[in-house]
Coordinates of C-alpha atoms and ligand atoms in Angstrom, one line a residue:
X26 CA -25.2 43.1 4.1
X27 CA -24.3 43.4 7.8
X28 CA -25.6 46.5 9.4
X29 CA -24.4 48.2 12.5
X30 CA -25.6 51.3 14.4
X31 CA -22.0 52.4 14.8
X32 CA -18.6 51.3 13.5
X33 CA -15.3 52.5 14.9
X34 CA -12.9 52.4 12.0
X35 CA -9.3 51.5 12.0
X36 CA -8.3 52.1 15.6
X37 CA -5.6 50.3 17.5
X38 CA -7.9 48.3 19.8
X39 CA -6.7 47.5 23.3
X40 CA -8.1 44.0 23.5
X41 CA -7.7 41.7 26.5
X42 CA -5.1 39.7 24.6
X43 CA -3.1 42.6 23.2
X44 CA -3.3 45.5 20.8
X45 CA -4.7 44.8 17.3
X46 CA -5.8 47.1 14.6
X47 CA -9.5 46.4 14.0
X48 CA -12.9 47.9 13.3
X49 CA -15.5 47.6 16.0
X50 CA -19.2 47.1 15.1
X51 CA -21.9 48.2 17.6
X52 CA -25.5 47.1 17.6
X53 CA -28.1 48.0 20.2
X54 CA -25.5 49.3 22.6
X55 CA -23.3 46.2 22.6
X56 CA -20.2 45.2 20.7
X57 CA -21.5 43.1 17.8
X58 CA -18.3 42.4 15.8
X59 CA -14.5 43.0 15.8
X60 CA -12.3 42.7 12.7
X61 CA -12.4 44.0 9.2
X62 CA -15.8 45.6 8.8
X63 CA -15.1 47.6 5.6
X64 CA -17.9 45.8 3.8
X65 CA -20.5 46.5 6.5
X66 CA -23.1 49.3 6.5
X67 CA -23.1 51.6 9.4
X68 CA -25.6 54.3 10.5
X69 CA -22.7 56.2 12.1
X70 CA -18.9 55.9 11.7
X71 CA -16.1 57.1 13.9
X72 CA -12.8 57.5 12.2
X73 CA -10.3 56.0 14.7
X74 CA -7.3 55.8 12.5
X75 CA -4.2 57.0 14.4
X76 CA -6.1 56.5 17.7
X77 CA -6.2 53.8 20.3
X78 CA -9.5 52.3 21.3
X79 CA -9.6 51.2 24.9
X80 CA -12.5 49.5 26.6
X81 CA -14.6 52.2 28.4
X82 CA -12.5 53.1 31.4
X83 CA -14.1 53.1 34.9
X84 CA -13.2 55.2 37.9
X85 CA -14.3 53.0 40.7
X86 CA -13.7 55.6 43.4
X87 CA -15.5 59.0 43.2
X88 CA -17.4 61.2 45.7
X89 CA -20.0 63.1 43.7
X90 CA -21.6 64.8 46.8
X91 CA -25.1 64.1 45.7
X92 CA -27.1 64.7 47.8
X93 CA -25.0 67.4 49.3
X94 CA -23.6 70.7 48.2
X95 CA -24.5 71.6 44.5
X96 CA -22.0 74.4 44.6
X97 CA -19.2 71.8 44.9
X98 CA -20.5 68.9 42.7
X99 CA -23.6 67.0 41.6
X100 CA -24.2 63.7 39.8
X101 CA -24.7 65.8 36.7
X102 CA -21.5 67.8 36.9
X103 CA -19.4 64.9 38.2
X104 CA -20.4 62.6 35.4
X105 CA -20.0 65.4 32.8
X106 CA -16.5 65.8 34.1
X107 CA -16.1 62.0 33.9
X108 CA -17.0 61.7 30.2
X109 CA -15.0 64.9 29.3
X110 CA -12.0 63.1 30.9
X111 CA -12.6 59.9 29.0
X112 CA -14.5 57.7 31.6
X113 CA -17.4 55.5 30.6
X114 CA -18.5 54.7 34.2
X115 CA -17.9 55.8 37.8
X116 CA -18.7 54.1 41.2
X117 CA -20.0 56.7 43.6
X118 CA -19.1 56.8 47.3
X119 CA -21.8 56.9 50.0
X120 CA -20.5 59.7 52.3
X121 CA -22.9 62.2 51.0
X122 CA -25.2 64.6 53.1
X123 CA -27.2 62.6 54.1
X124 CA -25.1 59.4 53.6
X125 CA -26.4 56.4 51.5
X126 CA -26.9 53.9 54.3
X127 CA -30.4 52.5 53.8
X128 CA -32.8 51.3 51.2
X129 CA -34.7 54.6 51.0
X130 CA -31.6 56.7 50.2
X131 CA -30.2 54.0 47.9
X132 CA -33.5 53.9 45.9
X133 CA -33.5 57.7 45.8
X134 CA -30.0 57.8 44.4
X135 CA -30.8 55.2 41.7
X136 CA -33.8 57.1 40.6
X137 CA -32.0 60.4 40.8
X138 CA -29.2 59.5 38.5
X139 CA -31.5 58.7 35.5
X140 CA -31.7 61.7 33.2
X141 CA -28.8 63.3 35.0
X142 CA -25.8 61.0 34.6
X143 CA -23.6 61.3 31.5
X144 CA -21.9 58.0 32.1
X145 CA -23.0 54.8 33.9
X146 CA -22.9 54.8 37.7
X147 CA -22.3 52.1 40.3
X148 CA -23.5 52.8 43.9
X149 CA -21.7 52.2 47.2
X150 CA -23.6 51.7 50.4
X151 CA -22.0 53.0 53.6
X152 CA -21.6 50.9 56.7
X153 CA -22.5 52.4 60.1
X154 CA -22.6 50.8 63.5
X155 CA -26.4 51.1 63.3
X156 CA -27.0 49.4 59.9
X157 CA -24.8 46.2 60.2
X158 CA -27.8 43.9 60.4
X159 CA -29.2 45.4 57.1
X160 CA -25.9 45.2 55.2
X161 CA -26.4 41.6 53.9
X162 CA -29.6 42.7 52.3
X163 CA -28.3 46.1 51.1
X164 CA -25.3 44.6 49.2
X165 CA -27.7 42.6 47.1
X166 CA -29.8 45.6 46.0
X167 CA -29.6 46.3 42.3
X168 CA -26.6 48.4 41.2
X169 CA -24.7 48.2 44.5
X170 CA -21.0 47.9 43.7
X171 CA -20.0 47.2 47.3
X172 CA -20.4 48.1 51.0
X173 CA -17.9 50.9 51.9
X174 CA -16.5 50.9 55.4
X175 CA -14.6 53.9 56.8
X176 CA -12.5 52.1 59.4
X177 CA -10.7 55.4 60.0
X178 CA -12.5 58.7 60.1
X179 CA -12.4 61.0 57.0
X180 CA -14.9 63.4 55.4
X181 CA -18.4 62.8 56.8
X182 CA -19.5 60.8 59.8
X183 CA -19.3 57.3 58.5
X184 CA -17.1 55.3 60.9
X185 CA -16.8 51.7 62.0
X186 CA -13.6 51.5 63.9
X187 CA -13.6 48.7 66.5
X188 CA -12.8 45.1 65.8
X189 CA -16.1 43.7 67.1
X190 CA -18.1 45.9 64.8
X191 CA -15.8 45.3 61.9
X192 CA -16.1 41.6 62.4
X193 CA -19.9 41.9 62.5
X194 CA -19.7 43.8 59.2
X195 CA -17.6 41.0 57.7
X196 CA -20.1 38.3 58.9
X197 CA -23.1 40.3 57.5
X198 CA -22.8 39.1 53.9
X199 CA -20.7 37.6 51.2
X200 CA -19.6 40.2 48.6
X201 CA -16.2 41.9 48.7
X202 CA -16.2 44.8 51.2
X203 CA -14.3 48.0 50.5
X204 CA -12.3 49.6 53.3
X205 CA -10.8 53.0 54.0
X206 CA -8.0 51.6 56.1
X207 CA -6.4 53.9 58.7
X208 CA -6.3 52.9 62.4
X209 CA -8.8 55.3 64.1
X210 CA -7.3 54.8 67.6
X211 CA -3.8 55.8 66.5
X212 CA -5.3 58.8 64.5
X213 CA -7.0 60.1 67.7
X214 CA -4.0 59.4 69.9
X215 CA -1.7 61.3 67.6
X216 CA -3.9 64.4 67.2
X217 CA -2.4 65.9 70.5
X218 CA 1.1 65.9 68.9
X219 CA 0.0 68.6 66.5
X220 CA -1.4 72.1 66.9
X221 CA -3.5 74.3 64.7
X222 CA -1.7 76.3 62.1
X223 CA 1.1 73.9 61.6
X224 CA 2.3 73.4 58.0
X225 CA 0.2 71.2 55.7
X226 CA 3.0 68.6 55.7
X227 CA 1.9 67.8 59.2
X228 CA -1.0 65.9 57.6
X229 CA 1.3 63.1 56.5
X230 CA 3.1 63.1 59.8
X231 CA -0.2 62.8 61.7
X232 CA -1.7 60.1 59.5
X233 CA 1.6 58.3 59.3
X234 CA 2.7 55.0 57.7
X235 CA 2.1 53.1 60.9
X236 CA -1.5 54.4 61.0
X237 CA -2.2 52.9 57.6
X238 CA -0.3 49.7 58.2
X239 CA -1.9 49.1 61.5
X240 CA -5.4 49.6 60.0
X241 CA -4.6 47.1 57.2
X242 CA -3.1 44.5 59.6
X243 CA -6.3 44.7 61.8
X244 CA -8.6 44.4 58.8
X245 CA -6.7 41.5 57.3
X246 CA -6.7 39.6 60.6
X247 CA -10.5 39.9 60.7
X248 CA -10.8 39.1 57.0
X249 CA -8.7 35.9 57.6
X250 CA -10.8 34.9 60.6
X251 CA -14.1 35.5 58.8
X252 CA -13.1 34.5 55.3
X253 CA -14.7 37.7 53.9
X254 CA -13.1 39.1 50.8
X255 CA -11.7 42.7 51.2
X256 CA -10.8 45.5 48.8
X257 CA -8.3 47.8 50.4
X258 CA -8.9 51.3 48.9
X259 CA -6.2 53.8 48.3
X260 CA -3.2 51.8 49.7
X261 CA -0.6 54.5 50.2
X262 CA 2.4 52.9 51.8
X263 CA 5.2 50.6 50.7
X264 CA 4.7 48.6 53.9
X265 CA 1.0 47.8 53.2
X266 CA 1.7 46.9 49.5
X267 CA 4.3 44.4 50.7
X268 CA 2.1 43.1 53.5
X269 CA -0.9 42.6 51.2
X270 CA 1.1 40.3 48.9
X271 CA 0.5 37.7 51.6
X272 CA -3.3 38.0 51.4
X273 CA -4.0 37.6 47.6
X274 CA -6.6 34.9 48.3
X275 CA -8.7 37.4 50.2
X276 CA -7.6 40.9 49.3
X277 CA -7.6 43.1 46.3
X278 CA -5.8 46.4 46.1
X279 CA -6.6 49.9 44.9
X280 CA -3.9 52.6 44.4
X281 CA -4.8 56.2 43.6
X282 CA -3.6 58.3 40.7
X283 CA -2.5 60.9 43.3
X284 CA -0.2 58.4 45.1
X285 CA 1.3 57.5 41.7
X286 CA 1.8 61.1 40.7
X287 CA 2.5 63.3 43.7
X288 CA 5.0 63.3 46.5
X289 CA 5.4 65.4 49.7
X290 CA 6.8 68.4 47.7
X291 CA 3.1 69.1 47.0
X292 CA 2.5 70.3 50.5
X293 CA 4.7 73.4 50.0
X294 CA 3.6 73.9 46.4
X295 CA -0.2 73.4 46.8
X296 CA -0.9 74.0 50.5
X297 CA -4.4 72.8 51.4
X298 CA -4.8 71.5 47.8
X299 CA -2.4 68.7 48.6
X300 CA -4.4 67.5 51.6
X301 CA -6.2 64.1 51.3
X302 CA -6.8 60.9 53.3
X303 CA -4.7 58.8 53.3
X304 CA -2.1 61.4 52.7
X305 CA 0.4 62.1 49.9
X306 CA 3.7 60.7 51.2
X307 CA 7.4 60.8 50.2
X308 CA 8.9 59.4 47.1
X309 CA 9.7 56.0 48.6
X310 CA 6.0 55.2 48.7
X311 CA 5.4 56.5 45.1
X312 CA 8.2 54.2 43.9
X313 CA 6.6 51.3 45.8
X314 CA 3.2 52.0 44.2
X315 CA 4.7 51.9 40.7
X316 CA 6.6 48.6 41.6
X317 CA 3.2 47.2 42.8
X318 CA 1.6 48.3 39.5
X319 CA 4.4 46.5 37.6
X320 CA 4.4 43.3 39.7
X321 CA 0.5 42.9 39.6
X322 CA -0.1 43.7 43.3
X323 CA -2.4 46.5 42.2
X324 CA -5.8 45.5 40.9
X325 CA -7.4 49.0 40.4
X326 CA -6.3 52.6 40.0
X327 CA -8.9 55.2 40.9
X328 CA -9.0 58.9 41.4
X329 CA -10.8 59.3 44.8
X330 CA -12.3 62.4 43.3
X331 CA -13.3 64.3 46.4
X332 CA -14.3 67.9 45.7
X333 CA -14.5 70.6 48.4
X334 CA -15.2 74.3 48.3
X335 CA -12.0 76.4 47.9
X336 CA -12.7 78.1 51.2
X337 CA -12.6 74.7 53.0
X338 CA -9.3 73.8 51.2
X339 CA -7.8 77.1 52.2
X340 CA -8.6 76.8 56.0
X341 CA -5.4 76.4 58.1
X342 CA -4.4 72.9 58.9
X343 CA -5.8 70.8 60.5
X344 CA -9.2 72.4 59.6
X345 CA -8.3 72.0 55.9
X346 CA -10.9 69.8 54.2
X347 CA -9.3 66.5 53.0
X348 CA -9.9 65.4 49.4
X349 CA -8.8 66.3 45.9
X350 CA -10.6 66.5 42.6
X351 CA -9.6 64.0 40.0
X352 CA -12.4 62.4 38.0
X353 CA -11.8 64.6 34.9
X354 CA -8.0 64.3 35.0
X355 CA -7.3 60.7 35.8
X356 CA -7.3 59.4 32.2
X357 CA -5.1 62.2 30.8
X358 CA -2.6 61.7 33.7
X359 CA -2.6 57.9 33.3
X360 CA -2.0 58.4 29.6
X361 CA 0.9 60.7 30.4
X362 CA 2.3 57.9 32.6
X363 CA 1.9 55.5 29.7
X364 CA 3.8 58.0 27.5
X365 CA 6.6 58.2 30.1
X366 CA 6.9 54.4 29.9
X367 CA 5.7 53.7 33.4
X368 CA 3.0 51.3 32.2
X369 CA 1.5 50.0 29.0
X370 CA -2.0 50.7 27.5
X371 CA -3.1 47.1 28.1
X372 CA -2.1 47.5 31.8
X373 CA -4.0 50.7 32.0
X374 CA -7.1 48.9 30.6
X375 CA -6.5 46.2 33.2
X376 CA -6.3 48.7 36.1
X377 CA -9.2 50.9 35.0
X378 CA -11.6 48.4 33.3
X379 CA -10.9 44.7 33.7
X380 CA -9.7 45.2 37.2
X381 CA -12.8 47.0 38.5
X382 CA -14.9 44.5 36.7
X383 CA -13.2 41.6 38.4
X384 CA -13.0 43.2 41.9
X385 CA -16.6 44.4 42.0
X386 CA -18.2 41.7 39.7
X387 CA -19.5 44.1 37.0
X388 CA -22.0 42.5 34.7
X389 CA -21.5 43.1 30.9
X390 CA -18.6 45.6 31.1
X391 CA -14.9 45.3 31.6
X392 CA -13.7 43.8 28.2
X393 CA -13.4 45.0 24.7
X394 CA -15.1 41.8 23.4
X395 CA -18.2 40.8 21.5
X396 CA -21.4 40.9 23.5
X397 CA -20.1 43.4 26.1
X398 CA -21.4 46.9 26.5
X399 CA -20.1 49.2 23.7
X400 CA -18.2 51.4 26.1
X401 CA -15.0 52.9 24.6
X402 CA -12.3 55.4 25.7
X403 CA -10.8 56.6 22.4
X404 CA -7.4 58.2 23.0
X405 CA -4.8 60.1 21.0
X406 CA -1.4 59.2 22.3
X407 CA 0.3 61.9 20.2
X408 CA -1.7 64.8 21.6
X409 CA 0.0 67.1 24.0
X410 CA -2.1 69.3 26.2
X411 CA -1.7 71.1 29.5
X412 CA -4.4 70.6 32.2
X413 CA -6.0 74.0 32.8
X414 CA -8.2 74.9 35.7
X415 CA -10.7 76.5 33.3
X416 CA -11.3 73.1 31.7
X417 CA -12.6 71.7 35.0
X418 CA -16.4 71.4 35.1
X419 CA -16.9 70.5 38.8
X420 CA -18.5 73.6 40.3
X421 CA -15.8 73.8 43.0
X422 CA -13.5 74.8 40.1
X423 CA -10.0 73.6 41.0
X424 CA -7.6 70.8 40.3
X425 CA -4.3 70.0 42.0
X426 CA -2.9 69.2 38.5
X427 CA -3.3 72.6 36.9
X428 CA -0.3 73.2 34.6
X429 CA 0.6 69.5 34.3
X430 CA 1.7 68.8 30.7
X431 CA 0.2 65.6 29.4
X432 CA 1.2 63.5 26.4
X433 CA -1.8 61.5 25.4
X434 CA -5.4 62.7 25.7
X435 CA -8.9 61.3 25.5
X436 CA -10.5 62.2 22.1
X437 CA -13.9 60.5 22.5
X438 CA -16.0 58.7 25.0
X439 CA -18.6 56.2 24.0
X440 CA -21.1 54.8 26.5
X441 CA -23.3 51.8 25.3
X442 CA -22.9 52.8 21.7
X443 CA -23.6 56.6 22.2
X444 CA -20.9 59.1 21.6
X445 CA -21.1 61.2 24.7
X446 CA -17.8 63.2 24.3
X447 CA -16.0 64.2 21.1
X448 CA -13.1 66.6 21.2
X449 CA -14.1 68.4 24.4
X450 CA -17.8 68.6 23.4
X451 CA -20.3 66.7 25.6
X452 CA -23.1 65.3 23.5
X453 CA -26.5 64.8 25.2
X454 CA -28.9 64.2 26.5
X455 CA -27.5 62.4 29.6
X456 CA -28.2 58.7 29.1
X457 CA -26.2 57.2 32.0
X458 CA -27.8 54.2 33.7
X459 CA -26.9 52.3 36.9
X460 CA -24.2 49.7 36.5
X461 CA -25.2 46.1 37.0
X462 CA -23.3 43.7 39.2
X463 CA -23.2 39.9 39.0
X464 CA -23.9 39.2 42.7
X465 CA -26.6 41.9 43.1
X466 CA -30.2 41.6 42.1
X467 CA -31.3 42.7 38.7
X468 CA -28.0 41.7 36.9
Ligands
DOR526 O1 -9.3 62.7 51.2 C1 -10.4 62.2 51.3 N1 -11.5 62.7 50.9 N2 -10.4 60.9 51.8 C2 -11.6 60.3 52.1 O2 -11.5 59.2 52.6 C3 -12.9 60.9 51.9 C4 -12.8 62.0 50.9 C5 -13.9 63.0 50.9 O3 -15.1 62.5 50.8 O4 -13.7 64.2 51.0
ZN527 ZN1 -12.6 58.2 48.8

């Protein structure tokens, strides 16, 4: 008789080719069989009747602040938040203190996450004007998801803003490069138009549509000249989404949950807890983001989870720290968008699993299919639940989505065949490993 380590029974499986009711058999951390497995023997069974089984969802854009300030977030707390929220993997940004910009720090982080991470973790390396010559080698290091370039300044001191340096970055290697795209020169020039203590809404007026569009135009001109593939992170304007449709041979697109969920009314309601880069904008841009989800312009949806201490969020603008928490809430909120009819579950799996796998070249994840890692996000689309601040496990302790009523909620998270979250309980020990990438060593 066929024997599995784990069988998921009777769930509605979100397969790459559609939703089908099926059992899923897992052996040695991988998907071993899909179909009617009632005759099989299983060491462990998960009753998934009435639930949807998605491929393990990935948040390809989180800032876990490790090394940094443990009172705000660590790899342990950030990945605990991830699995509680239904994520099977996260890709962690390099603007830590100190930043991940060389082999020594990258190796440290890879070692550091073992025994601490609750889900699997991909690692970004940050570009600086001082490490351009090393980037070609750094992007090939095991478990590197991409080089991250801050072409406009944000939290931390990573910045590569001029065309000559950006072109040198693009000529340094071959893999797809990820960009924070806001034009630094326009940002600096516009600073003088604003004064301390102005309302938080000034944030979106300072970092305006033109700042984002100009940044993306400059990057795409350089990408075209060098032929280097680009991933434009957190595209936040209707204008860029339209413009990027002309670059699909080179560019992939990330949109954030925040830009699909919040509009500028948030500045009055949430004050500093609405401030992020690029900023939350008016409804026209939110509508454009949804249109771009529907027409396929968007490849990836991420959270840009960027925790800060409350005190830093409550400083008067423009001293307010930019960045919002989101790793624990992205799946519930996206499920709520599914319930509201804004996208389908297969499109959600595309945006948060197959999309990241394609854009970053993930090895062995990204599909609910035989042979792939047994990562699952198991959700109950009937469950209604309000996001409560007390549920947030990031030590900073806040969410801009407190009080949001969700229809649809993650019930279980499975990472390489291990149930790591079941009904709000995190089940240990932490067994997360570094994610492997096709074009990096060790894949
Ligand atoms: O709002 C943001 N916060 N945008 C970024 O680009 C960085 C992030 C952070 O690290 O705080
Ligand atoms: Zn970010």
